Coordinates of C-alpha atoms in Angstrom, one line a residue:
M1422 CA 0.0 0.0 0.0
I1423 CA 2.8 2.4 0.9
D1424 CA 4.7 1.6 -2.3
Y1425 CA 1.5 2.3 -4.2
L1426 CA 1.0 5.7 -2.6
L1427 CA 4.7 6.6 -3.2
A1428 CA 4.4 5.7 -6.8
H1429 CA 1.2 7.6 -7.1
W1430 CA 2.8 10.7 -5.6
V1431 CA 5.9 10.4 -7.9
I1432 CA 3.6 10.3 -10.9
L1433 CA 1.7 13.3 -9.8
A1434 CA 4.9 15.3 -9.1
A1435 CA 6.3 14.4 -12.4
S1436 CA 3.1 15.4 -14.1
A1437 CA 3.0 18.7 -12.2
G1438 CA 6.6 19.4 -13.2
A1439 CA 5.9 18.6 -16.8
I1440 CA 2.9 20.9 -16.8
A1441 CA 4.9 23.7 -15.1
A1442 CA 7.6 23.3 -17.7
L1443 CA 5.1 23.5 -20.5
V1444 CA 3.5 26.6 -19.0
G1445 CA 6.9 28.2 -18.4
G1446 CA 8.0 27.4 -22.0
F1447 CA 4.7 28.8 -23.4
L1448 CA 5.2 32.0 -21.3
L1449 CA 8.8 32.4 -22.5
W1450 CA 7.7 31.8 -26.1
R1451 CA 5.0 34.5 -25.8
R1452 CA 7.5 36.9 -24.2
H1453 CA 10.0 36.2 -27.0
E1454 CA 7.3 36.7 -29.6
Q1455 CA 6.3 40.0 -28.1
S1456 CA 9.9 41.2 -27.9
L1457 CA 10.6 40.4 -31.6
P1458 CA 11.1 43.5 -33.7
D1459 CA 9.2 44.2 -36.9
S1460 CA 12.4 43.9 -38.9
Y1461 CA 16.1 43.4 -38.8
F1462 CA 18.7 45.8 -40.2
L1463 CA 21.8 44.3 -41.9
R1464 CA 24.7 46.4 -43.1
W1465 CA 27.8 45.9 -45.2
L1466 CA 26.4 43.0 -47.3
T1467 CA 28.1 42.4 -50.6
N1468 CA 26.2 42.3 -54.0
D1469 CA 26.8 38.5 -54.0
Q1470 CA 25.1 38.2 -50.6
K1471 CA 22.1 40.3 -51.7
T1472 CA 21.8 38.1 -54.8
A1473 CA 21.8 35.0 -52.5
L1474 CA 18.8 36.6 -50.6
K1475 CA 16.9 37.1 -53.8
R1476 CA 17.5 33.6 -54.9
A1477 CA 16.1 32.4 -51.6
S1478 CA 13.0 34.6 -52.1
V1479 CA 13.9 36.7 -49.1
N1480 CA 12.4 40.1 -49.5
F1481 CA 14.4 43.1 -48.3
T1482 CA 14.4 46.9 -48.6
E1483 CA 17.4 49.1 -49.3
T1484 CA 17.4 51.8 -46.6
V1485 CA 19.5 54.1 -44.4
L1486 CA 19.3 53.5 -40.7
N1487 CA 21.0 56.8 -39.8
A1488 CA 22.8 59.4 -41.8
G1489 CA 25.7 57.7 -43.6
E1490 CA 24.6 54.2 -42.5
P1491 CA 23.1 52.3 -45.5
G1492 CA 21.9 48.7 -45.3
I1493 CA 18.9 46.5 -45.8
L1494 CA 15.7 45.8 -43.8
I1495 CA 14.4 42.2 -43.6
S1496 CA 11.1 41.3 -41.8
A1497 CA 11.4 39.3 -38.6
K1498 CA 9.5 36.4 -40.2
D1499 CA 12.1 36.1 -43.0
F1500 CA 15.1 36.5 -40.8
R1501 CA 15.7 32.8 -40.2
R1502 CA 15.5 32.1 -43.9
A1503 CA 17.9 35.0 -44.6
R1504 CA 20.5 33.6 -42.2
K1505 CA 20.2 30.2 -43.9
A1506 CA 20.6 31.7 -47.3
L1507 CA 23.7 33.7 -46.2
K1508 CA 25.1 30.8 -44.1
A1509 CA 25.3 33.4 -41.3
H1510 CA 25.8 33.2 -37.5
V1511 CA 24.4 35.9 -35.3
A1512 CA 27.3 37.6 -33.3
A1513 CA 25.0 40.2 -31.6
I1514 CA 21.7 41.9 -31.9
E1515 CA 21.2 45.5 -30.9
E1516 CA 18.0 47.4 -30.6
Q1517 CA 18.0 50.4 -32.9
R1518 CA 14.4 51.6 -32.9
A1519 CA 12.4 50.4 -30.0
G1520 CA 9.9 47.7 -30.9
Q1521 CA 10.5 48.2 -34.6
V1522 CA 14.1 47.6 -35.8
H1523 CA 16.9 45.5 -34.3
E1524 CA 20.3 45.4 -36.0
A1525 CA 21.9 42.0 -36.4
V1526 CA 25.7 41.7 -36.6
L1527 CA 26.5 38.6 -38.6
T1528 CA 29.5 36.5 -39.4
F1529 CA 29.5 34.0 -42.3
A1530 CA 30.6 30.4 -42.5
L1531 CA 33.9 29.8 -44.3
P1532 CA 33.7 28.5 -47.8
N1533 CA 34.3 24.8 -48.2
G1534 CA 37.8 23.7 -49.0
K1535 CA 40.8 22.1 -47.5
E1536 CA 43.0 25.2 -47.7
L1537 CA 41.1 27.1 -44.9
A1538 CA 39.9 24.0 -43.1
R1539 CA 43.5 23.0 -42.1
L1540 CA 44.2 26.4 -40.6
K1541 CA 43.8 26.9 -36.8
T1542 CA 42.5 29.7 -34.6
T1543 CA 43.7 29.7 -31.0
V1544 CA 43.1 31.9 -28.0
E1545 CA 45.9 32.6 -25.6
G1546 CA 44.8 33.5 -22.1
K1547 CA 42.4 32.2 -19.4
I1548 CA 38.8 32.2 -20.4
N1549 CA 35.9 29.8 -20.2
W1550 CA 35.3 27.3 -23.0
F1551 CA 32.1 28.9 -24.4
T1552 CA 33.7 32.4 -24.7
R1553 CA 36.8 30.8 -26.2
W1554 CA 34.7 29.0 -28.8
K1555 CA 32.6 32.1 -29.6
L1556 CA 35.6 34.4 -29.9
S1557 CA 37.4 31.9 -32.1
R1558 CA 34.5 31.5 -34.4
A1559 CA 33.9 35.3 -34.8
V1560 CA 37.6 36.0 -35.6
R1561 CA 38.0 33.0 -37.8
E1562 CA 34.9 33.6 -40.0
V1563 CA 35.7 37.3 -40.6
L1564 CA 39.5 37.2 -41.1
M1565 CA 40.5 33.8 -42.3
P1566 CA 39.4 34.2 -45.9
S1567 CA 41.8 37.2 -46.2
V1568 CA 44.8 36.3 -44.0
K1569 CA 44.8 32.6 -45.1
T1570 CA 47.1 31.6 -42.2
N1571 CA 46.8 30.5 -38.6
I1572 CA 45.3 33.1 -36.3
V1573 CA 46.3 33.6 -32.6
I1574 CA 44.0 35.7 -30.4
H1575 CA 45.7 37.5 -27.4
L1576 CA 43.5 38.6 -24.5
S1577 CA 45.6 41.7 -23.7
R1578 CA 42.9 43.7 -21.7
G1579 CA 44.5 47.1 -21.9
Y1580 CA 48.2 46.1 -21.8
P1581 CA 50.6 46.9 -24.6
A1582 CA 52.2 44.0 -26.6
A1583 CA 55.1 44.1 -28.9
P1584 CA 54.4 42.9 -32.5
I1585 CA 55.1 39.3 -33.1
V1586 CA 56.8 38.4 -36.4
D1587 CA 56.1 34.8 -37.5
E1588 CA 53.9 32.9 -39.9
S1589 CA 50.7 33.5 -38.0
F1590 CA 48.3 36.4 -37.9
H1591 CA 48.0 37.9 -34.4
V1592 CA 44.9 39.7 -32.9
F1593 CA 45.5 41.6 -29.7
L1594 CA 42.2 42.5 -28.1
Y1595 CA 42.2 45.8 -26.3
S1596 CA 45.9 46.5 -26.8
S1597 CA 48.5 48.7 -28.6
P1598 CA 52.0 48.0 -29.9
Q1599 CA 53.4 50.5 -27.4
A1600 CA 52.4 52.1 -24.1
S1601 CA 49.4 54.3 -24.9
T1602 CA 47.0 56.7 -23.2
S1603 CA 43.3 55.9 -22.5
V1604 CA 40.7 57.8 -24.5
R1605 CA 36.9 57.9 -24.4
P1606 CA 35.3 56.5 -27.6
P1607 CA 32.2 58.2 -29.2
Q1608 CA 28.7 57.2 -28.1
R1609 CA 28.4 55.1 -31.3
V1610 CA 31.3 53.3 -32.9
L1611 CA 30.8 51.7 -36.3
G1612 CA 27.1 52.1 -35.9
L1613 CA 26.9 50.3 -32.5
S1614 CA 26.8 51.5 -28.9
P1615 CA 30.0 50.1 -27.1
A1616 CA 29.3 48.0 -24.1
R1617 CA 32.3 49.7 -22.4
R1618 CA 33.5 53.3 -22.9
N1619 CA 37.2 52.5 -22.9
A1620 CA 39.7 52.7 -25.7
L1621 CA 43.4 53.3 -26.3
Q1622 CA 45.0 56.0 -28.4
P1623 CA 46.7 54.5 -31.5
C1624 CA 50.5 54.7 -31.5
G1625 CA 50.9 55.7 -35.1
V1626 CA 53.2 52.8 -36.0
G1627 CA 50.7 51.0 -38.3
V1628 CA 47.7 51.4 -40.5
P1629 CA 44.9 53.1 -38.5
I1630 CA 41.5 51.5 -38.9
I1631 CA 39.1 54.4 -38.9
D1632 CA 35.4 54.6 -38.3
N1633 CA 34.4 56.9 -41.2
L1634 CA 31.4 58.4 -39.4
T1635 CA 33.3 59.5 -36.3
D1636 CA 36.9 59.6 -37.5
F1637 CA 37.7 57.5 -34.5
A1638 CA 40.6 55.0 -34.7
V1639 CA 39.2 51.6 -33.6
A1640 CA 42.3 49.5 -34.4
E1641 CA 45.8 49.6 -35.7
L1642 CA 47.3 47.1 -38.2
V1643 CA 51.1 46.5 -37.9
D1644 CA 52.3 44.0 -40.5
N1645 CA 50.8 40.7 -39.4
C1646 CA 49.5 42.0 -36.0
L1647 CA 46.1 43.6 -35.4
Y1648 CA 45.6 45.7 -32.3
V1649 CA 42.0 46.4 -31.4
N1650 CA 42.0 49.7 -29.6
V1651 CA 38.5 49.6 -28.2
D1652 CA 37.7 47.5 -25.1
V1653 CA 35.7 44.5 -26.5
L1654 CA 36.7 42.2 -23.7
G1655 CA 35.9 43.7 -20.3
S1656 CA 36.9 41.9 -17.1
R1657 CA 37.0 38.1 -16.8
R1658 CA 33.5 38.1 -15.3
E1659 CA 32.0 40.2 -18.2
S1660 CA 30.9 39.0 -21.6
P1661 CA 32.8 40.2 -24.6
D1662 CA 31.2 42.8 -26.9
Y1663 CA 30.9 40.4 -29.8
G1664 CA 29.0 42.8 -32.0
L1665 CA 31.6 45.6 -31.8
L1666 CA 34.5 43.1 -32.2
V1667 CA 33.0 41.7 -35.4
R1668 CA 32.4 45.2 -36.8
V1669 CA 36.1 46.1 -36.1
L1670 CA 37.3 42.9 -37.7
Q1671 CA 35.1 43.6 -40.8
K1672 CA 36.6 47.0 -41.1
V1673 CA 40.1 45.5 -40.8
D1674 CA 39.2 43.0 -43.5
E1675 CA 38.7 45.9 -46.0
E1676 CA 42.4 46.8 -45.5
L1677 CA 43.6 43.2 -45.8
I1678 CA 42.2 42.6 -49.2
A1679 CA 44.6 45.1 -50.9
D1680 CA 44.5 43.4 -54.3
R1681 CA 40.7 43.8 -54.5
F1682 CA 40.5 47.4 -53.5
L1683 CA 43.5 48.4 -55.7
A1684 CA 41.8 46.8 -58.7
E1685 CA 38.6 48.7 -57.9
L1686 CA 40.5 52.0 -57.7
V1687 CA 42.2 51.4 -61.0
N1688 CA 38.9 50.5 -62.7
N1689 CA 37.3 53.6 -61.3
I1690 CA 40.1 55.8 -62.5
N1691 CA 40.1 54.3 -66.0
A1692 CA 36.3 54.7 -66.2
E1693 CA 36.7 58.4 -65.3
D1694 CA 39.6 59.1 -67.6
S1695 CA 40.2 56.5 -70.3
L1696 CA 43.7 56.2 -71.8
A1697 CA 44.6 54.0 -74.7
Q1698 CA 46.9 51.1 -73.7
K1699 CA 50.1 51.0 -75.7
P1700 CA 51.7 47.6 -76.5
G1701 CA 54.8 46.7 -74.5
L1702 CA 53.7 48.4 -71.2
E1703 CA 54.3 45.2 -69.3
N1704 CA 58.1 45.5 -70.1
F1705 CA 58.4 48.8 -68.1
R1706 CA 59.6 48.5 -64.5
V1707 CA 58.3 50.3 -61.5
T1708 CA 60.7 50.3 -58.6
A1709 CA 60.6 52.0 -55.2
E1710 CA 63.4 53.3 -52.9
G1711 CA 62.6 54.2 -49.3
F1712 CA 59.3 52.4 -49.2
S1713 CA 58.5 48.8 -48.1
G1714 CA 55.6 46.5 -47.2
R1715 CA 52.1 47.7 -47.9
R1716 CA 53.2 51.2 -48.9
Q1717 CA 55.5 49.8 -51.6
T1718 CA 52.8 47.4 -52.8
V1719 CA 50.2 50.2 -53.1
L1720 CA 52.5 52.7 -54.7
T1721 CA 54.0 50.3 -57.3
S1722 CA 50.6 48.8 -58.2
L1723 CA 48.8 52.2 -58.7
I1724 CA 51.7 53.8 -60.6
R1725 CA 52.1 50.8 -62.9
E1726 CA 48.4 50.8 -63.8
I1727 CA 47.6 54.5 -63.8
L1728 CA 50.8 56.4 -64.7
T1729 CA 52.9 54.0 -66.8
P1730 CA 50.6 54.3 -69.8
A1731 CA 51.1 58.0 -69.7
V1732 CA 54.9 58.2 -69.2
N1733 CA 55.6 55.2 -71.4
S1734 CA 58.9 54.4 -69.6
D1735 CA 60.4 52.9 -66.5
V1736 CA 59.4 54.6 -63.3
L1737 CA 61.6 55.1 -60.2
I1738 CA 59.9 56.1 -56.9
T1739 CA 62.1 57.7 -54.2
N1740 CA 61.2 58.8 -50.7
M1741 CA 63.4 61.9 -50.2
R1742 CA 62.3 62.4 -46.6
G1743 CA 62.1 66.2 -46.7
T1744 CA 65.3 66.9 -48.7
N1745 CA 65.9 68.7 -52.0
Q1746 CA 66.7 67.2 -55.3
I1747 CA 67.4 69.0 -58.6
P1748 CA 65.6 67.7 -61.7
L1749 CA 67.3 64.8 -63.4
D1750 CA 67.6 64.1 -67.1
G1751 CA 67.1 60.6 -68.7
D1752 CA 64.5 58.3 -70.0
T1753 CA 63.3 57.1 -66.6
F1754 CA 60.3 59.0 -65.1
R1755 CA 61.2 59.9 -61.5
I1756 CA 58.8 60.5 -58.6
F1757 CA 60.3 62.2 -55.6
F1758 CA 58.1 62.0 -52.5
N1759 CA 58.4 64.6 -49.7
C1760 CA 60.7 66.6 -51.9
S1761 CA 61.2 69.8 -53.9
P1762 CA 64.0 71.2 -56.1
S1763 CA 64.6 73.7 -53.3
G1764 CA 63.1 75.2 -50.1
Q1765 CA 61.9 73.7 -46.9
T1766 CA 58.7 71.9 -45.6
V1767 CA 56.9 75.0 -44.2
L1768 CA 53.4 74.9 -45.5
D1769 CA 50.3 73.8 -43.7
V1770 CA 48.5 71.0 -45.5
P1771 CA 44.7 70.9 -45.6
E1772 CA 42.9 68.3 -43.6
R1773 CA 41.6 66.8 -46.9
L1774 CA 42.9 66.5 -50.4
W1775 CA 40.3 65.9 -53.1
G1776 CA 37.9 65.0 -50.3
Y1777 CA 40.2 62.3 -48.8
R1778 CA 41.2 62.8 -45.2
L1779 CA 45.0 62.8 -44.5
L1780 CA 46.0 60.3 -41.8
K1781 CA 49.1 62.3 -41.2
R1782 CA 49.4 66.1 -41.8
G1783 CA 53.1 66.8 -41.7
P1784 CA 54.2 70.1 -43.3
A1785 CA 54.7 70.3 -47.1
F1786 CA 57.3 72.1 -49.3
A1787 CA 56.4 75.5 -50.8
P1788 CA 56.1 75.2 -54.6
S1789 CA 59.3 76.1 -56.4
A1790 CA 57.7 77.7 -59.5
L1791 CA 59.9 75.7 -61.7
G1792 CA 57.2 73.4 -63.1
L1793 CA 53.6 72.7 -63.8
P1794 CA 51.7 72.6 -60.5
I1795 CA 49.5 69.6 -59.5
V1796 CA 46.6 71.2 -57.7
D1797 CA 43.7 69.7 -55.6
D1798 CA 40.1 71.0 -55.6
S1799 CA 40.8 73.5 -52.8
G1800 CA 43.7 75.1 -54.7
F1801 CA 46.5 73.5 -52.7
I1802 CA 49.6 72.7 -54.7
V1803 CA 50.4 69.0 -53.8
G1804 CA 53.3 68.8 -56.2
E1805 CA 55.0 69.9 -59.4
L1806 CA 55.8 68.3 -62.7
I1807 CA 59.2 69.3 -64.2
D1808 CA 60.0 67.5 -67.4
N1809 CA 60.4 63.8 -66.4
N1810 CA 60.4 64.6 -62.7
L1811 CA 57.4 64.6 -60.4
Y1812 CA 57.9 66.3 -57.1
L1813 CA 55.3 65.5 -54.4
H1814 CA 55.6 68.1 -51.6
Q1815 CA 54.6 65.8 -48.8
E1816 CA 54.8 62.0 -48.2
Y1817 CA 51.0 61.6 -48.4
I1818 CA 51.2 57.8 -48.0
H1819 CA 52.4 56.7 -44.6
Y1820 CA 50.7 53.4 -44.1
G1821 CA 49.5 52.1 -47.4
S1822 CA 45.9 52.1 -46.1
K1823 CA 42.8 51.9 -48.3
L1824 CA 42.1 55.6 -47.7
E1825 CA 45.6 56.6 -48.7
A1826 CA 45.5 54.4 -51.8
A1827 CA 42.3 56.2 -52.9
L1828 CA 44.0 59.6 -52.4
M1829 CA 47.1 58.4 -54.3
A1830 CA 45.0 57.1 -57.2
R1831 CA 43.3 60.5 -57.5
L1832 CA 46.6 62.3 -57.3
L1833 CA 48.1 60.1 -60.1
L1834 CA 45.0 60.7 -62.2
E1835 CA 45.6 64.5 -61.9
V1836 CA 49.3 64.0 -62.9
R1837 CA 48.2 62.0 -65.9
R1838 CA 45.9 64.7 -67.0
A1839 CA 48.6 67.4 -66.4
M1840 CA 51.0 65.4 -68.6
R1841 CA 48.5 65.2 -71.4
S1842 CA 47.5 68.9 -71.1
R1843 CA 51.0 70.3 -71.2
L1844 CA 51.5 68.7 -74.6
H1845 CA 49.0 71.1 -76.0
T1846 CA 49.6 74.2 -73.8
S1847 CA 52.0 77.0 -74.6
A1848 CA 54.8 78.1 -72.3
A1849 CA 53.0 81.4 -71.7
A1850 CA 49.8 79.7 -70.7
I1851 CA 51.6 77.5 -68.3
D1852 CA 53.3 80.6 -66.8
T1853 CA 49.9 82.2 -66.3
Q1854 CA 48.6 79.0 -64.7
V1855 CA 51.6 78.8 -62.3
T1856 CA 51.1 82.5 -61.3
S1857 CA 47.4 82.0 -60.7
H1858 CA 48.0 79.0 -58.4
F1859 CA 50.7 80.8 -56.5
V1860 CA 48.3 83.7 -55.8
T1861 CA 45.7 81.2 -54.5
E1862 CA 48.2 79.5 -52.3
C1863 CA 49.5 82.8 -50.8
Q1864 CA 45.9 83.8 -50.0
R1865 CA 45.3 80.4 -48.4
Q1866 CA 48.4 80.7 -46.2
V1867 CA 47.5 84.2 -45.2
Q1868 CA 44.0 83.0 -44.2
I1869 CA 45.6 80.2 -42.1
F1870 CA 47.7 82.8 -40.3
K1871 CA 44.6 84.9 -39.6
N1872 CA 42.7 82.0 -38.2
R1873 CA 45.5 80.9 -35.8
S1874 CA 45.1 81.8 -32.1
K1875 CA 46.8 85.0 -30.8
H1876 CA 49.2 82.7 -28.9
A1877 CA 50.5 81.0 -32.1
D1878 CA 54.2 81.3 -33.0
A1879 CA 54.3 84.5 -35.0
A1880 CA 57.9 83.8 -36.1
A1881 CA 56.9 80.5 -37.5
S1882 CA 54.0 82.0 -39.4
Q1883 CA 56.3 84.7 -40.9
N1884 CA 58.9 82.1 -41.9
T1885 CA 56.2 80.1 -43.7
L1886 CA 54.9 83.0 -45.7
R1887 CA 58.4 84.2 -46.4
E1888 CA 59.3 80.8 -47.8
L1889 CA 56.3 80.9 -50.0
L1890 CA 57.1 84.3 -51.3
K1891 CA 60.7 83.2 -51.9
S1892 CA 59.4 80.4 -54.0
A1893 CA 57.2 82.8 -56.0
R1894 CA 60.2 84.9 -56.8
R1895 CA 61.9 82.1 -58.6
E1896 CA 59.6 82.8 -61.5
E1897 CA 61.1 86.3 -61.8
F1898 CA 64.6 84.7 -61.5
N1899 CA 63.9 82.5 -64.5
L1900 CA 63.9 85.7 -66.6
L1901 CA 67.4 86.4 -65.5
R1902 CA 68.4 82.8 -66.2
L1903 CA 67.3 83.2 -69.8
Q1904 CA 69.4 86.3 -70.2
A1905 CA 72.5 85.6 -68.2
A1906 CA 73.4 81.9 -67.6
P1907 CA 72.6 78.3 -68.3
G1908 CA 69.5 77.2 -66.4
E1909 CA 71.1 74.4 -64.4
E1910 CA 74.0 76.5 -63.1
L1911 CA 71.9 79.5 -62.1
G1912 CA 69.3 77.2 -60.6
R1913 CA 71.9 75.7 -58.2
E1914 CA 73.2 79.2 -57.4
F1915 CA 69.7 80.5 -56.5
D1916 CA 69.0 77.4 -54.4
E1917 CA 72.3 78.0 -52.4
L1918 CA 71.4 81.7 -52.0
L1919 CA 68.0 80.8 -50.4
K1920 CA 69.7 78.4 -48.0
N1921 CA 71.6 81.3 -46.3
K1922 CA 70.1 81.7 -42.9
N1923 CA 70.4 85.5 -43.0
V1924 CA 68.5 85.9 -46.3
T1925 CA 64.8 86.7 -46.0
G1926 CA 63.9 87.5 -49.5
V1927 CA 65.1 87.9 -53.1
T1928 CA 63.7 90.0 -56.0
V1929 CA 64.9 90.5 -59.5
T1930 CA 64.2 94.0 -61.1
N1931 CA 65.5 94.6 -64.6
D1932 CA 69.3 94.2 -64.2
T1933 CA 69.5 94.1 -60.4
I1934 CA 69.1 91.4 -57.8
V1935 CA 67.9 92.7 -54.5
V1936 CA 68.5 90.5 -51.4
T1937 CA 66.9 91.4 -48.1
T1938 CA 68.5 90.2 -44.9
R1939 CA 67.7 89.7 -41.2
T1940 CA 69.5 91.9 -38.6
I1941 CA 73.3 91.6 -39.0
Y1942 CA 75.6 91.9 -36.1
C1943 CA 79.3 92.8 -35.8
V1944 CA 81.6 91.9 -32.9
H1945 CA 84.3 94.3 -31.9
P1946 CA 87.6 92.4 -32.4
K1947 CA 89.2 93.7 -29.1
T1948 CA 86.3 94.3 -26.6
K1949 CA 84.2 91.4 -28.0
V1950 CA 81.1 93.6 -27.7
K1951 CA 78.4 92.7 -30.2
Y1952 CA 76.8 95.6 -32.1
D1953 CA 73.5 95.7 -33.9
I1954 CA 74.2 97.0 -37.4
G1955 CA 70.7 96.4 -38.7
A1956 CA 68.8 94.7 -41.6
F1957 CA 69.9 95.3 -45.1
E1958 CA 68.9 95.4 -48.8
I1959 CA 71.9 94.3 -50.9
H1960 CA 71.7 95.4 -54.5
I1961 CA 73.7 93.3 -57.0
G1962 CA 74.2 94.9 -60.4
I1963 CA 74.3 92.2 -63.1
S1964 CA 75.9 94.2 -65.9
S1965 CA 77.9 96.6 -63.8
G1966 CA 79.3 94.0 -61.4
S1967 CA 78.6 96.3 -58.5
V1968 CA 77.3 95.7 -55.0
K1969 CA 75.6 98.3 -52.8
W1970 CA 74.4 98.0 -49.2
F1971 CA 71.3 99.9 -47.8
N1972 CA 70.5 99.7 -44.1
T1973 CA 66.7 99.4 -43.7
T1974 CA 66.9 99.7 -39.9
R1975 CA 69.0 102.8 -39.3
K1976 CA 71.9 105.0 -40.4
V1977 CA 74.6 106.0 -37.9
N1978 CA 77.1 108.9 -37.9
G1979 CA 80.5 107.4 -38.8
G1980 CA 83.6 108.1 -40.7
N1981 CA 81.8 109.7 -43.7
G1982 CA 78.6 111.2 -42.3
A1983 CA 75.5 109.1 -42.0
M1984 CA 76.7 105.5 -42.7
N1985 CA 74.8 102.3 -43.6
A1986 CA 77.5 100.3 -41.9
P1987 CA 81.0 100.9 -40.5
H1988 CA 82.6 100.5 -43.9
V1989 CA 79.6 101.6 -46.1
D1990 CA 78.8 105.2 -46.7
G1991 CA 75.3 106.8 -46.9
K1992 CA 74.9 106.0 -50.6
G1993 CA 75.6 102.3 -50.2
N1994 CA 79.1 102.4 -51.4
A1995 CA 81.7 100.4 -49.6
C1996 CA 85.4 100.9 -48.7
F1997 CA 86.5 97.5 -50.0
G1998 CA 90.1 97.5 -49.2
N1999 CA 91.8 94.4 -50.7
T2000 CA 88.4 92.8 -51.7
K2001 CA 87.7 95.4 -54.4
D2002 CA 88.1 93.1 -57.4
L2003 CA 86.4 90.0 -55.7
F2004 CA 82.8 91.1 -56.2
P2005 CA 83.0 91.9 -59.9
M2006 CA 84.7 88.6 -60.5
L2007 CA 82.1 86.5 -58.7
I2008 CA 79.2 88.4 -60.4
S2009 CA 80.8 87.8 -63.9
K2010 CA 80.8 84.1 -63.1
R2011 CA 77.2 84.3 -62.0
E2012 CA 78.1 82.9 -58.5
F2013 CA 75.4 85.0 -56.8
A2014 CA 75.2 82.8 -53.7
S2015 CA 78.9 83.5 -53.0
V2016 CA 78.3 87.2 -53.7
V2017 CA 75.6 87.4 -51.1
E2018 CA 77.6 85.4 -48.6
L2019 CA 80.6 87.7 -49.0
A2020 CA 78.4 90.8 -48.8
I2021 CA 76.9 89.8 -45.5
A2022 CA 80.4 88.8 -44.1
F2023 CA 81.6 92.2 -45.2
V2024 CA 79.0 93.9 -42.9
E2025 CA 79.7 91.4 -40.1
S2026 CA 83.4 92.4 -39.9
V2027 CA 85.2 95.6 -39.0
N2028 CA 88.8 96.8 -39.6
L2029 CA 90.0 99.0 -36.8
D2030 CA 93.1 100.0 -38.8
D2031 CA 90.8 101.8 -41.1
N2032 CA 89.5 105.2 -40.0
W2033 CA 85.9 104.3 -40.8
G2034 CA 86.1 101.1 -38.7
L2035 CA 86.8 103.1 -35.5
Y2036 CA 83.2 104.3 -35.5
I2037 CA 81.8 100.8 -34.8
T2038 CA 81.1 101.9 -31.2
N2039 CA 78.5 104.4 -32.5
W2040 CA 76.1 101.5 -33.4
P2041 CA 73.8 100.2 -30.6
V2042 CA 75.0 97.3 -28.5
A2043 CA 73.0 94.2 -29.4
A2044 CA 70.5 93.1 -26.8
D2045 CA 71.3 89.6 -25.4

């Protein structure tokens, strides 16, 4: 009897448990059904993936979730079929419009094949088995088709890690290649709301992975190492932010497939500006000096496809790293990056060129006025074309990123157009074009100076504008070159003249070169007291072989009335002593840089054995 009662109670308890489970399951199902959105938003699908949806009879609508965030909407009832058609796994779902739209972040199963199947994805660090599996699948499905090698995931959690050079691809989660400072990411990153508002400042040693909507750097790619800058891990007790991780990895994947985006760039350029392909182009070589890795790949590929058909010769690319290089003759077309025939890197570069944001905005060379300018839409002169030499005034490509490749493709297109146009343009028309662009650039630099804060370095601003004006004067100097000396010799002399630290400007008027200087000082040979002589205009007569000095600061009573300098009278004439014949000789040889150097040295010295020299003490003592 007791056994019967016990059995009866067991059956009743089991039945009650089953009923409770059924009721609980029903309530959960109802709750789930009520929480389902009307539709799901998917972004960054390829045309092939959209075609797969159409073949599976999955209806979708092209739309924009927010400004600059295009994608498609799929109804909730079709979402399961859509995932099956795309062979997709859901990494995360985020509510975008309450009760209406949820965004699904998807990864996609790897294509069948032994090549990828034999490759491994491992996680280094302590983590539970489920998180390890889910992290591995997300990273593997996004990156493996592009990297095609073993992947190692490092759980760095905010600590720096040195790049690892081996055959694997390394992913460092929430890390940087060097010690870095913490920053706050935007409210939305890559279209999602980060689970944690922590991030690291990129170190600048690799390709920055940029969120185009916020200009925020989410990761950094250093060779075969990827550093995710945003905190997608959290603490060991927290769940990773799988949605943001997948988005970052998908953005990185765009950079990894260089061959694909380079081909797209070339196709777009050729569609915009077609150029007949000449036979034998494959025989021309494109070589690079001073570039390596991704930068070299991007440059040589784009130049081979875009520029070689226009130059019809071998191309040599050289990174000059901010130095000068005179134009070279020969059949090879030469491209000098971060270079100019003369001058220094003093100009402010715009934030964008042809609409493409610069990842690094180092200073650029002022244009030399010796060649045809290459100008962006804003009027900024990015480089100059001088015969078979292309000078690019800044480096422009620092990482070989997709964004820089797009900028370089556009720049090369403009060079190609410039080469074609100069064949049908007269020298006078080119001169007019050069002058017009110089005026625009001067106006742009002046506006920059006006917009700077009152605490900006005024001296630096003056030097920048002075350098630009010096460059503009070269066009005047070309007139003298045609009259007086071979172009190459005089060009070198003029470059040397502008390198003199005391020279602030040069003008050419008829038969006279006028050189303006900074304040010149003279030290008393006995007392060692330094005297402020003043700033000068030095007039060099080309035909007469004469030199005159005019003090633009002051005249002082000396050995012959009001004097420009201790040994220069009020009319600018000097008491030369034993250097009388030296200036005419140098001028006759067109060695103008030496003339100016000697003229400045003349004012910097004093001869106490000469009566005029004794009046040096009448000049003011220089302020320390």
